[in-house]
């Protein structure tokens, strides 16, 4: 691994912080969570941005901006379905 490579641990750090700040929680299922974090790290290393691992990167910067995690869709998805499309962020259970 080169020094500049992002790892899934890096992704875990910022997604945890974001979840705390936004009042969400991360997927409680470790295996699913790690798959998404790995996908984010892969996109970060390949494309230079945290593109959503479960959406298509088109190559059009304007379009792809919408799917930089946390994407423009996640708030609606979480409020409607309880989690975002990738099952990364979840509505907190009280
Ligand atoms: S669906 Fe979830 S993981 Fe994918 S970009 Fe949106 S917030 Fe991030």
Coordinates of N, CA and C and ligand atoms in Angstrom, one line a residue, residues 14-15 18 36 40 50-55 66-75 77-78 83-89, ligand 1:
X14 N -14.3 9.1 8.9 CA -15.2 10.3 8.6 C -16.6 10.0 8.5
X15 N -17.0 8.7 8.1 CA -18.4 8.4 8.1 C -19.0 8.3 9.5
X18 N -19.5 11.9 10.5 CA -20.7 12.5 9.8 C -22.0 11.9 10.4
X36 N -19.2 -1.6 2.2 CA -19.4 -0.2 1.7 C -18.2 0.6 2.0
X40 N -16.1 2.6 -0.9 CA -15.8 4.1 -0.8 C -14.3 4.3 -0.9
X50 N -15.0 10.5 -2.9 CA -15.7 9.5 -2.2 C -17.0 9.2 -2.9
X51 N -16.9 8.7 -4.1 CA -18.1 8.4 -4.9 C -18.8 7.2 -4.2
X52 N -20.1 7.2 -4.3 CA -21.0 6.2 -3.8 C -20.6 4.8 -4.4
X53 N -20.4 3.8 -3.6 CA -20.0 2.5 -4.1 C -21.1 1.8 -4.8
X54 N -22.4 2.2 -4.6 CA -23.5 1.5 -5.2 C -24.2 2.3 -6.2
X55 N -23.5 3.3 -6.8 CA -24.1 4.0 -7.9 C -23.0 4.1 -9.0
X66 N -23.3 14.6 -7.5 CA -24.4 14.3 -6.7 C -24.2 13.0 -5.9
X67 N -23.3 12.2 -6.4 CA -23.1 10.9 -5.7 C -21.8 10.8 -4.9
X68 N -21.3 12.0 -4.6 CA -20.1 12.0 -3.6 C -20.8 11.8 -2.2
X69 N -20.3 10.8 -1.5 CA -20.8 10.5 -0.2 C -20.5 11.6 0.8
X70 N -21.5 12.0 1.6 CA -22.9 11.6 1.6 C -23.7 12.3 0.4
X71 N -24.3 11.5 -0.4 CA -24.9 11.9 -1.6 C -26.1 12.8 -1.4
X72 N -26.6 13.4 -2.5 CA -27.8 14.3 -2.4 C -29.0 13.6 -2.0
X73 N -29.0 12.3 -2.2 CA -30.2 11.5 -2.0 C -30.4 10.9 -0.6
X74 N -29.3 10.9 0.2 CA -29.3 10.1 1.4 C -30.4 10.5 2.5
X75 N -30.6 11.8 2.6 CA -31.5 12.3 3.7 C -32.9 11.7 3.4
X77 N -33.7 9.2 1.5 CA -33.7 7.7 1.6 C -33.8 7.3 3.0
X78 N -33.0 7.9 3.9 CA -33.0 7.5 5.3 C -34.4 7.8 5.9
X83 N -32.7 3.8 5.7 CA -31.3 3.8 5.5 C -31.0 4.3 4.1
X84 N -29.8 4.7 3.8 CA -29.4 5.2 2.5 C -29.3 4.0 1.5
X85 N -29.3 4.2 0.3 CA -29.3 3.2 -0.8 C -28.2 2.1 -0.5
X86 N -27.1 2.5 -0.1 CA -26.0 1.6 0.2 C -26.1 0.9 1.5
X87 N -27.0 1.3 2.4 CA -27.1 0.8 3.7 C -25.8 1.2 4.5
X88 N -25.4 2.4 4.3 CA -24.2 2.9 5.1 C -24.8 3.6 6.3
X89 N -25.6 4.6 6.1 CA -26.2 5.4 7.1 C -27.6 4.9 7.4
Ligands
LIG1 S1 -26.2 6.0 -0.8 FE1 -25.2 6.1 1.2 S2 -23.1 5.4 0.9 FE2 -24.0 5.9 -1.1 S3 -23.3 8.0 -1.4 FE3 -25.3 8.1 -0.5 S4 -24.9 8.3 1.6 FE4 -23.1 7.6 0.7

